mmCIF file of C-alpha atoms in Angstrom:
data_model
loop_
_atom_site.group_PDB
_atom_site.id
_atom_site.type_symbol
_atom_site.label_atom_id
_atom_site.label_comp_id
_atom_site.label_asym_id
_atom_site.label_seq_id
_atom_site.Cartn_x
_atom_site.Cartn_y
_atom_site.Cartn_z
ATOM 1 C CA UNK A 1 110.224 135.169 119.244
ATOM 2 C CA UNK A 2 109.102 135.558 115.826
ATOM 3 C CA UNK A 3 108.559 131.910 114.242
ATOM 4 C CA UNK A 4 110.406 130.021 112.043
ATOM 5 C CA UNK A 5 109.487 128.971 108.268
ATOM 6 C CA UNK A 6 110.875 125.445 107.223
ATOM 7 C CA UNK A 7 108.800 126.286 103.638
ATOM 8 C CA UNK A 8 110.555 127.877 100.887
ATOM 9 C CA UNK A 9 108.220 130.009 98.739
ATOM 10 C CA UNK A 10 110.048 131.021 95.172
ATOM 11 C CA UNK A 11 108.329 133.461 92.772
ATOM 12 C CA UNK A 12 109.244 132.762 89.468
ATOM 13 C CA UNK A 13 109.208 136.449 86.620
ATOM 14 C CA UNK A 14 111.062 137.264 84.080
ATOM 15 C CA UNK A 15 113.339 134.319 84.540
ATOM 16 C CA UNK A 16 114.509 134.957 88.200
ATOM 17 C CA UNK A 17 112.815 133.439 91.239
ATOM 18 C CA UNK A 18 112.678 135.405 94.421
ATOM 19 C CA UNK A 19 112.475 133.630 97.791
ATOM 20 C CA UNK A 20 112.613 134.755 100.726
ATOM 21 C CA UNK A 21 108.832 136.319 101.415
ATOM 22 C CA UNK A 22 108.298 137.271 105.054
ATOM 23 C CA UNK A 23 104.656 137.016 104.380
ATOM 24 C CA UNK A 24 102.626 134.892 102.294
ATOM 25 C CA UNK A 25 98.984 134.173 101.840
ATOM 26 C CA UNK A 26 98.223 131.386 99.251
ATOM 27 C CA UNK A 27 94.304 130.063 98.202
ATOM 28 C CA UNK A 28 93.107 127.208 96.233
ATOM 29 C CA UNK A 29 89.232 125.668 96.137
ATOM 30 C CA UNK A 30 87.059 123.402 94.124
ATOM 31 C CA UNK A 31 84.834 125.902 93.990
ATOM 32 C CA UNK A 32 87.157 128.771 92.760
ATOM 33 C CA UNK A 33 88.704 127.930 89.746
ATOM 34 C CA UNK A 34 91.858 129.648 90.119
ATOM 35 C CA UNK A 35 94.499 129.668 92.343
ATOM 36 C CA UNK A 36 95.295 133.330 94.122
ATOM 37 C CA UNK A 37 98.659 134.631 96.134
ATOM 38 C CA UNK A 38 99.899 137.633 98.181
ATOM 39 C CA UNK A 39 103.277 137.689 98.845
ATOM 40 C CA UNK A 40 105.173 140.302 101.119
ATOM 41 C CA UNK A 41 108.780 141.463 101.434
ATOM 42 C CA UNK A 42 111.439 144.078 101.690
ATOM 43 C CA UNK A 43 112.316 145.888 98.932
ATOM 44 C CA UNK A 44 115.691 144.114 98.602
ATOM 45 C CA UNK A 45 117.130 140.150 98.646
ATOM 46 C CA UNK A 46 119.813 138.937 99.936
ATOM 47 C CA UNK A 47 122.442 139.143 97.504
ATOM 48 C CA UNK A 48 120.699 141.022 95.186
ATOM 49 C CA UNK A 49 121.153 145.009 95.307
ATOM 50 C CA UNK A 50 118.090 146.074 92.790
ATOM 51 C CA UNK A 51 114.840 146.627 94.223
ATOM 52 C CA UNK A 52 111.796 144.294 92.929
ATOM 53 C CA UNK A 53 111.509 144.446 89.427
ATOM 54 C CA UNK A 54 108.307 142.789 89.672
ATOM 55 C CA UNK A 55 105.022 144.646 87.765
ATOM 56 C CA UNK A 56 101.751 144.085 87.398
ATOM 57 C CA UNK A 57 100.930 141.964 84.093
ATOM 58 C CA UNK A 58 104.285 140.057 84.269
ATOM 59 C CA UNK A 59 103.904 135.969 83.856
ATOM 60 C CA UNK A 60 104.946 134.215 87.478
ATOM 61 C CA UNK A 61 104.913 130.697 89.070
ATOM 62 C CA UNK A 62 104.443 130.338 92.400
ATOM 63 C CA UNK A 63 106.302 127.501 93.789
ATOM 64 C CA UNK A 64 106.479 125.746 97.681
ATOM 65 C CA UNK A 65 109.499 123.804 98.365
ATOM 66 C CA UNK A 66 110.097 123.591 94.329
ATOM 67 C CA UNK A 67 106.349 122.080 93.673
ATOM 68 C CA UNK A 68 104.464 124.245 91.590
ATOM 69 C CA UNK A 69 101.139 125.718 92.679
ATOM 70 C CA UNK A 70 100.085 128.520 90.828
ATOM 71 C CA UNK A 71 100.974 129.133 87.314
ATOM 72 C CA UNK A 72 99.553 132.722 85.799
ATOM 73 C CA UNK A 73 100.236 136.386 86.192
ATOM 74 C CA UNK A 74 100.680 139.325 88.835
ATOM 75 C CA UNK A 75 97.407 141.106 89.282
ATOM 76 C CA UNK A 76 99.073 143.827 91.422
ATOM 77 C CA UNK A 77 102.398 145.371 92.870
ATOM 78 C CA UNK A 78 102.630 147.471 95.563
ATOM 79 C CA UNK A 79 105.545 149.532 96.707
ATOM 80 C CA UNK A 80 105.183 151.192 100.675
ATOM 81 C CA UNK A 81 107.338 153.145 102.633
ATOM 82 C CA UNK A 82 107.063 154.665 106.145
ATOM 83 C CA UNK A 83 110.002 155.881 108.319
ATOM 84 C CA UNK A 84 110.594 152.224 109.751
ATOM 85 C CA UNK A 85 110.600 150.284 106.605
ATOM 86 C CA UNK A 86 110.351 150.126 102.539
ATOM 87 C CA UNK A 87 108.166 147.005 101.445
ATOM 88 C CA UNK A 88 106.453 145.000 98.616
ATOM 89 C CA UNK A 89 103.586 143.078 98.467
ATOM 90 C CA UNK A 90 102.591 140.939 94.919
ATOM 91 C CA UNK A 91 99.509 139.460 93.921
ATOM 92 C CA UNK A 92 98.006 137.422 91.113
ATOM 93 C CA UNK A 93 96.354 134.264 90.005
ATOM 94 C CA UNK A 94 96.260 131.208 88.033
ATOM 95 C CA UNK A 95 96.766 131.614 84.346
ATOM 96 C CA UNK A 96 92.770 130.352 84.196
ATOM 97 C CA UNK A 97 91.850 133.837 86.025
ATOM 98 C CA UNK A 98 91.468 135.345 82.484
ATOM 99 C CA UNK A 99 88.478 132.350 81.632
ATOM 100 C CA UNK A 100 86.880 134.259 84.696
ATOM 101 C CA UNK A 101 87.016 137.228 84.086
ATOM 102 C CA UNK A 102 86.906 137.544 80.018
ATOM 103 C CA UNK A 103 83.836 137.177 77.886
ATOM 104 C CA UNK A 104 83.075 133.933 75.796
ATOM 105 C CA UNK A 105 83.475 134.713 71.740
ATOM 106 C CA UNK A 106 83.539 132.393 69.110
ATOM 107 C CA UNK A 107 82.249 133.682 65.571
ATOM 108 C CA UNK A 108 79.657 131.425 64.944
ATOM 109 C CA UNK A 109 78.364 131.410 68.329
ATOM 110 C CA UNK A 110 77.033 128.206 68.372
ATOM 111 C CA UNK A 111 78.303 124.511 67.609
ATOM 112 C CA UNK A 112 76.526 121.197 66.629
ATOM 113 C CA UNK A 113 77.209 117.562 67.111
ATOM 114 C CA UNK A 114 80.450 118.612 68.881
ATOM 115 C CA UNK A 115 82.075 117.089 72.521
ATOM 116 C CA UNK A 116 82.401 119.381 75.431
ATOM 117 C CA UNK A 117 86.400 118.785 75.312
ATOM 118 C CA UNK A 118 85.807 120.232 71.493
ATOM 119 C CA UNK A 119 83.872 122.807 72.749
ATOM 120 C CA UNK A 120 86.175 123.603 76.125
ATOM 121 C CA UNK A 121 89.322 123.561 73.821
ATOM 122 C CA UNK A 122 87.984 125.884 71.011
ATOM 123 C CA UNK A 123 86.933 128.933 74.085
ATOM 124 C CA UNK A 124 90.570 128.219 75.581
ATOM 125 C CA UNK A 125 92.194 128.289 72.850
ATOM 126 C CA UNK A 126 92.927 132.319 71.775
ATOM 127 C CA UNK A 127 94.379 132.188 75.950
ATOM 128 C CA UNK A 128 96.581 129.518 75.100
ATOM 129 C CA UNK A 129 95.444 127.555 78.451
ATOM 130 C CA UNK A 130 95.728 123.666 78.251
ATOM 131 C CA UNK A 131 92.822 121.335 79.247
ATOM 132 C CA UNK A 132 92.955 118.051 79.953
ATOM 133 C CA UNK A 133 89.970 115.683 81.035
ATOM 134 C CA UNK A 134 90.475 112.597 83.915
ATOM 135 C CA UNK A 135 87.164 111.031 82.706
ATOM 136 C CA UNK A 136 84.835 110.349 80.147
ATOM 137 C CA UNK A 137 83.131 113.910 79.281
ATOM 138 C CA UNK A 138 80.101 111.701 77.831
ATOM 139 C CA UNK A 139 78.065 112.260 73.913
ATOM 140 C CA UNK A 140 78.444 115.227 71.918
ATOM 141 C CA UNK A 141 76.095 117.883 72.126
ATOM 142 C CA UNK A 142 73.299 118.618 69.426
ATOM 143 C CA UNK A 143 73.628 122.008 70.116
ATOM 144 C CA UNK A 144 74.931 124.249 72.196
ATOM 145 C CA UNK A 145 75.526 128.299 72.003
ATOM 146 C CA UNK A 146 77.067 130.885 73.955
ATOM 147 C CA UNK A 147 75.091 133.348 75.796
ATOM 148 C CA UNK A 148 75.293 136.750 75.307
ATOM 149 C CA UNK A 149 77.672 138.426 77.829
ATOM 150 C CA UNK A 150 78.598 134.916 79.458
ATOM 151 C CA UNK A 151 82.188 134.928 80.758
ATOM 152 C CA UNK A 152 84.342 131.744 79.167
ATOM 153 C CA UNK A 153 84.006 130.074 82.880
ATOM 154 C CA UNK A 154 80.154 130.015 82.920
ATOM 155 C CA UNK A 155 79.904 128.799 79.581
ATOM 156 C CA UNK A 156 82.479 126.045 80.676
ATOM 157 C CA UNK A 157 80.708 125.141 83.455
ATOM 158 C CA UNK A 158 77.197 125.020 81.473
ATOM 159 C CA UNK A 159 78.743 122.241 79.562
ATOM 160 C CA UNK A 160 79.866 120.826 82.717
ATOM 161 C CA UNK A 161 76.683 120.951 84.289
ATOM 162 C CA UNK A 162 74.748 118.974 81.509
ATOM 163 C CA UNK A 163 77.514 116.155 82.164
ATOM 164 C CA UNK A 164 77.806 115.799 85.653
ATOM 165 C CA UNK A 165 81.542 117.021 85.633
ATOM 166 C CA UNK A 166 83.568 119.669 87.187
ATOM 167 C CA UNK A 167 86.272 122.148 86.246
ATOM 168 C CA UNK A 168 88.677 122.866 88.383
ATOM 169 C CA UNK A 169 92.730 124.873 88.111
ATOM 170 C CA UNK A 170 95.343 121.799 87.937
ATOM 171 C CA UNK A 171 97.301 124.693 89.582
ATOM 172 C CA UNK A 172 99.760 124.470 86.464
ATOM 173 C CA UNK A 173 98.084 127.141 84.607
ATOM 174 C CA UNK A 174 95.261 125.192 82.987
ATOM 175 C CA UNK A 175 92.320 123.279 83.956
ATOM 176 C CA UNK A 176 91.376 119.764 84.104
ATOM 177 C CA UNK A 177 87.589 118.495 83.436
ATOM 178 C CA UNK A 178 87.018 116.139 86.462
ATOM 179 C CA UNK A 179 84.499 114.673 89.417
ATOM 180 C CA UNK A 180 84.408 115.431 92.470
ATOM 181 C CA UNK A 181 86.688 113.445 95.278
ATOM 182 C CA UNK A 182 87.914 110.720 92.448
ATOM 183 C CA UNK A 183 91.774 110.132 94.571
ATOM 184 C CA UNK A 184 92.822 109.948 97.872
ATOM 185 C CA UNK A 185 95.583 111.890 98.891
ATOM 186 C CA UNK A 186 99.067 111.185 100.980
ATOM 187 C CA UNK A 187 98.339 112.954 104.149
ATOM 188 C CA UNK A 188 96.154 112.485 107.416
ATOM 189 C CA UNK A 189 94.574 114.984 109.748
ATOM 190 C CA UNK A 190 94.756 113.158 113.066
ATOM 191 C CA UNK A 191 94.154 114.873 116.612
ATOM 192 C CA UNK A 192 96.906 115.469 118.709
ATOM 193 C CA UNK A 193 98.996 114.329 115.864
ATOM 194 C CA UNK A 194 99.207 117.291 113.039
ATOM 195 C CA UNK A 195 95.546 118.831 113.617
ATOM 196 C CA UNK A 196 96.997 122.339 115.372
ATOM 197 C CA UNK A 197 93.256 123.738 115.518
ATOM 198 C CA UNK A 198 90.122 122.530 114.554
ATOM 199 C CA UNK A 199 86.227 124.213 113.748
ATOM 200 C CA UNK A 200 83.148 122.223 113.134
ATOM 201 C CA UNK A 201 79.810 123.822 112.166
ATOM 202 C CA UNK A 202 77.084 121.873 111.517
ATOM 203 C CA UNK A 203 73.923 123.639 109.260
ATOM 204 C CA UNK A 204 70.392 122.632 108.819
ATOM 205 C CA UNK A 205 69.225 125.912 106.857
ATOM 206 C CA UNK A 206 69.755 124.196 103.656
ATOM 207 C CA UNK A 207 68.354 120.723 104.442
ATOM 208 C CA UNK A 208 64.894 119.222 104.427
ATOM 209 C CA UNK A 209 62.961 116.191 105.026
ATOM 210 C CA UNK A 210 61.837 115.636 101.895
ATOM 211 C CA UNK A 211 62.989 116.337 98.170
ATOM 212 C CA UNK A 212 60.364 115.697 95.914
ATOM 213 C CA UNK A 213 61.437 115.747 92.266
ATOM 214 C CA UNK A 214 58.509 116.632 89.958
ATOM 215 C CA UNK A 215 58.378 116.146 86.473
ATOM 216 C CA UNK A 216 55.595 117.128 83.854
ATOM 217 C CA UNK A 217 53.520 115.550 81.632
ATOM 218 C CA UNK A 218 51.772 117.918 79.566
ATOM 219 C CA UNK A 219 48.845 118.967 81.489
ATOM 220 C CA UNK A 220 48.257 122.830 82.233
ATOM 221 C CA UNK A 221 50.541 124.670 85.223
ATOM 222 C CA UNK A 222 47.515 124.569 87.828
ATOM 223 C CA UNK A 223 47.646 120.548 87.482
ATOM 224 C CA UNK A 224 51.135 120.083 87.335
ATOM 225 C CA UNK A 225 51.243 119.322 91.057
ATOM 226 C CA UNK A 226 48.500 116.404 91.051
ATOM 227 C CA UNK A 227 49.307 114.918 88.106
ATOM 228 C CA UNK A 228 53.098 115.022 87.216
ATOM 229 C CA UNK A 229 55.377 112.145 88.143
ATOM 230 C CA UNK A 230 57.294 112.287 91.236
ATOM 231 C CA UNK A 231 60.071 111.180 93.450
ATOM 232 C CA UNK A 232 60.570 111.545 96.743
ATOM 233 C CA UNK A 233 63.641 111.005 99.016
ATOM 234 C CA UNK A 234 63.464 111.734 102.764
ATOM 235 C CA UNK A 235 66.585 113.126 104.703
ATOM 236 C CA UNK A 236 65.738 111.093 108.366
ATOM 237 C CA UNK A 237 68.848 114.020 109.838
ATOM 238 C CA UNK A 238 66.012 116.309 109.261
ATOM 239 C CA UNK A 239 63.122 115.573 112.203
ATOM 240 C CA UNK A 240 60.601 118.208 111.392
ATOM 241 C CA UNK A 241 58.550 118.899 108.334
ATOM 242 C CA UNK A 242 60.572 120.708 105.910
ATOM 243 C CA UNK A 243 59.856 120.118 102.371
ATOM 244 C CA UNK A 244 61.079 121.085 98.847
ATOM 245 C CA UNK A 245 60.445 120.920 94.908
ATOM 246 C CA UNK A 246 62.842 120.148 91.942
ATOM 247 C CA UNK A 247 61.541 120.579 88.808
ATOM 248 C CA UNK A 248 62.425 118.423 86.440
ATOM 249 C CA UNK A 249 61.659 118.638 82.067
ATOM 250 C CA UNK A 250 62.477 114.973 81.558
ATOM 251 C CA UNK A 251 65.004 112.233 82.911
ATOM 252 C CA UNK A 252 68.037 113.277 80.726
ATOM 253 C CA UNK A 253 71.182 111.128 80.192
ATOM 254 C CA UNK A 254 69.216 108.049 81.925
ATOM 255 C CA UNK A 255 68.926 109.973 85.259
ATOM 256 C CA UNK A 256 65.765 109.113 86.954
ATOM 257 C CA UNK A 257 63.712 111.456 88.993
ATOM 258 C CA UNK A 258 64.615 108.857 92.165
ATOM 259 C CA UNK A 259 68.268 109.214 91.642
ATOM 260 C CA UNK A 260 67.750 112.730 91.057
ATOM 261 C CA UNK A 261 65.967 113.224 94.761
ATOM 262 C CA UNK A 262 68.245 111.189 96.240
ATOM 263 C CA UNK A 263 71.136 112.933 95.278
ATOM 264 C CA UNK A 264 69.965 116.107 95.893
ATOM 265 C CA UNK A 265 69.410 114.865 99.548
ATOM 266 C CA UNK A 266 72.961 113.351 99.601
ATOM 267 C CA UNK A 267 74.388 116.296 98.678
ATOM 268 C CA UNK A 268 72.813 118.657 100.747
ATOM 269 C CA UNK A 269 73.368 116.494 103.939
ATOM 270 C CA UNK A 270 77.100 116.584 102.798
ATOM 271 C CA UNK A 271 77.528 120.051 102.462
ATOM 272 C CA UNK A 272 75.863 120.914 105.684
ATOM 273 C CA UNK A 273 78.452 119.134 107.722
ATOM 274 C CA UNK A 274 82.296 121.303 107.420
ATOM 275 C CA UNK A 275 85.244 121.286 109.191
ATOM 276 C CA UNK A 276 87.895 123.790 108.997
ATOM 277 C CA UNK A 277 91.469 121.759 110.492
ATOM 278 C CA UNK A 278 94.667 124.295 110.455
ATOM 279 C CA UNK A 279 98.022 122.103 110.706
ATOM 280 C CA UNK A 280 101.831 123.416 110.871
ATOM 281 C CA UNK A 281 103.562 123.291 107.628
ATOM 282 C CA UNK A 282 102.122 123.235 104.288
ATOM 283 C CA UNK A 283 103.053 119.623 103.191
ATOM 284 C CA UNK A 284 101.906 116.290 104.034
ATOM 285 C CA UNK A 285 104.194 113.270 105.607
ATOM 286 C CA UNK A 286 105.045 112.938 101.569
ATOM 287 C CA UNK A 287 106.235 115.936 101.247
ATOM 288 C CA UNK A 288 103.621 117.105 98.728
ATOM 289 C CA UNK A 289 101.645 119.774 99.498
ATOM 290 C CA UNK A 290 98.469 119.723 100.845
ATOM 291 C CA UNK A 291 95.739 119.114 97.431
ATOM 292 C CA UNK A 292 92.317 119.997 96.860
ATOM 293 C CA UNK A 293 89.483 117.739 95.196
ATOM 294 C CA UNK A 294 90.957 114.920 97.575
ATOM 295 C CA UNK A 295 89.788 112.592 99.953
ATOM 296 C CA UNK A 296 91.528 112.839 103.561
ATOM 297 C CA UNK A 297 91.023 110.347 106.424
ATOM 298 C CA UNK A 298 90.002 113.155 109.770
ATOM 299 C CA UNK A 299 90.473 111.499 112.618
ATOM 300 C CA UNK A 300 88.754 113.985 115.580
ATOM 301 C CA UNK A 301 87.777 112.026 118.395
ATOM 302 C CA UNK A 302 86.640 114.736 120.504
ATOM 303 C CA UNK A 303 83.940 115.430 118.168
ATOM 304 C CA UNK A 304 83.137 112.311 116.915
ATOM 305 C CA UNK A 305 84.737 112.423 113.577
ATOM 306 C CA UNK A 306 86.427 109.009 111.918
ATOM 307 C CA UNK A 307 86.153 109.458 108.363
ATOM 308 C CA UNK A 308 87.025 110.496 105.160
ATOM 309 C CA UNK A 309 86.488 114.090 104.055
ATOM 310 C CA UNK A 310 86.854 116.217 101.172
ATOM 311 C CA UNK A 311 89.432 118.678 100.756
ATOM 312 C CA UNK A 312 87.000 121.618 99.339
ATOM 313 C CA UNK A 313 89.828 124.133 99.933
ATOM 314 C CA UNK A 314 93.500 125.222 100.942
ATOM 315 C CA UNK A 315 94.772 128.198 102.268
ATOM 316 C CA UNK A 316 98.741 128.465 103.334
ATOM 317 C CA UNK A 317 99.808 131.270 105.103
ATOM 318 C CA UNK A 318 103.058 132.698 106.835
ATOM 319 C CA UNK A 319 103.668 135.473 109.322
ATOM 320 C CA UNK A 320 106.034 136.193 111.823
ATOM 321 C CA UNK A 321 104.137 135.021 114.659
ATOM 322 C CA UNK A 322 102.682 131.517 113.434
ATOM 323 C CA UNK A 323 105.342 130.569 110.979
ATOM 324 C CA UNK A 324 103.887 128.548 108.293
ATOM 325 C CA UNK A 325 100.174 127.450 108.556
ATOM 326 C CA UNK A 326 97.790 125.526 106.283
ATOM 327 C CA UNK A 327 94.230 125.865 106.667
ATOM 328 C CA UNK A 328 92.318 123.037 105.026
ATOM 329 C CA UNK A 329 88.083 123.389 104.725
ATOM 330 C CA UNK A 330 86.903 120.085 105.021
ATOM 331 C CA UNK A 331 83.611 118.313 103.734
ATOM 332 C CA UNK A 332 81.395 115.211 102.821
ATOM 333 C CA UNK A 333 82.746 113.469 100.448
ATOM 334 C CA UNK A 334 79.641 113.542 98.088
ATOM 335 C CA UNK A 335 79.261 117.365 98.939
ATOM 336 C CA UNK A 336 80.971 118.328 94.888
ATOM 337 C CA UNK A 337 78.632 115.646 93.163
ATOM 338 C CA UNK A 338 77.330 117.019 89.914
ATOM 339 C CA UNK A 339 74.293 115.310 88.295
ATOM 340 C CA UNK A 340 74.050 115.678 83.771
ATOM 341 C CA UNK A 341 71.235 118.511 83.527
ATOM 342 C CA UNK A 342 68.978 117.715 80.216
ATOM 343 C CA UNK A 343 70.758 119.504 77.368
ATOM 344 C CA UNK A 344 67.333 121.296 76.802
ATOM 345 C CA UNK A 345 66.840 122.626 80.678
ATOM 346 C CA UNK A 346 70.052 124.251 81.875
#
């Protein structure tokens, strides 16, 4: 008995929104910047006699139960047909998706004693994609330039980087300049409650005992190692001798070579730890849908897990067998921490 959908997925083009998908496949992620869908159906609606005049290139939103989640354009349409059936199947992407995959211009190249919103808003602007920033985006930069061939995302997320921010899709069809795990959101992923399945893995091949942050203080390369300044943090989750080198240039933005080995351990021991929960429906007991950059209380007692996670990603899905699934990958809360990188080093 094929299952049933209580989710209503409309695509928005050309001014009519089709609904009605018999399968769906829907992705967001901090680490992604843009939203992607796949959406499936026959070539004809109820009601409506034309088939799809949907095309690649046209402008779409992608709504769930009337809340918007992606905002952009189709990538792809395809049209099948076998002796059993005539079908459709649409893709595309946040609005953002052309920051990742266009190149970075700006005639001079290069700006001085200007803000990274002034910087972010001048490389958006010829795409006509909004940014907005939840928190402070800190001094303005002495200098910074483009480099040759970057895309408009990795020069973005330079200027990110030497903050200690992130940019992530607001799923709207722009992008908002933000840290990592800053709300809490309306839902609750509770065994034998709403958790339908659940996956833990659990990684070591990217922690260590010890991360020693090394600096430099002018003497040659071969004496770098006995007589720079160091920090050390120790991961006590790692038992055996594993040890690693950051090299630092300086401190930059009043970051200290202890908070900078400390974090790097924090951060590593978060990200080694991810959970992957699938629940039925796509919306929370609010009847939002499920977010991303948002902390979650997991409640798992038959692995041992009472706490809150990240939400690093989202995937919603439909099919005829499973109905309406969301897939939510799950982990530390400090696993998105960014830490400023000296203006002069990244």
């Amino acid at each position: 008995m094929a299952a049933v959908n209580p989710h209503r997925i409309g695509l928005k083009v050309n001014g009519r929104i089709y609904e009605g998908w018999t399968g769906a496949r829907i992705q967001r992620g901090v680490e992604q910047l843009v939203g992607t869908f796949s959406v499936q159906h026959t070539d004809r609606w109820t009601g409506q006699a034309e088939r799809s005049p949907i095309v690649a290139g046209n402008a779409c939103v992608l709504t769930i139960d009337d809340q918007v989640v992606i905002s952009g354009w189709v990538d792809d349409d395809e049209d099948g047909l076998d002796a059993k059936e005539h079908g459709i199947s649409v893709s595309g992407r946040d609005a953002a998706c052309d920051l990742v995959d266009c190149a970075a211009v700006h005639q001079a190249g290069e700006w001085h004693g200007v803000t990274l919103m002034d910087i972010v808003a001048e490389l958006v602007k010829p795409f006509g994609i909004p940014v907005r920033s939840e928190v402070a985006t800190g001094k303005a930069f002495e200098v910074f330039a483009i480099d040759k061939g970057e895309t408009v995302i990795q020069a973005i997320r330079r200027l990110c980087d030497h903050r200690g921010v992130l940019a992530v899709s607001d799923g709207l069809g722009g992008i908002v300049i933000t840290r990592s795990g800053t709300k809490r959101c309306g839902g609750a992923l509770i065994e034998g409650e709403n958790v339908k399945r659940r996956r833990r893995r659990r990684s070591h091949a990217q922690r260590f005992s010890e991360y020693r942050v090394l600096g430099q203080d002018g003497a040659g390369e071969d004496d770098a190692m006995a007589a720079a300044p160091t920090a050390v943090a120790r991961d006590p989750g790692v038992t055996r001798y594993r040890p690693t080198i950051i090299k630092a240039t300086d401190e930059g933005d009043g970051v200290s070579f202890a908070e900078r080995a400390a974090f790097a351990a924090r951060v590593a021991r978060a990200r080694a730890h991810t959970i992957e929960v699938t629940v039925q429906g796509w919306t929370m007991a609010n009847g939002l849908v499920w977010p991303i950059n948002q902390l979650v209380p997991v409640r798992l007692p038959s692995i041992g897990v009472d706490t809150d996670m990240l939400i690093a990603g989202v995937e919603f899905t439909i099919d005829e067998n499973d109905g309406s699934l969301a897939v939510l990958q799950l982990v530390g809360s400090g696993a998105y921490e960014v830490l400023p990188i000296p203006e002069e080093a990244a």
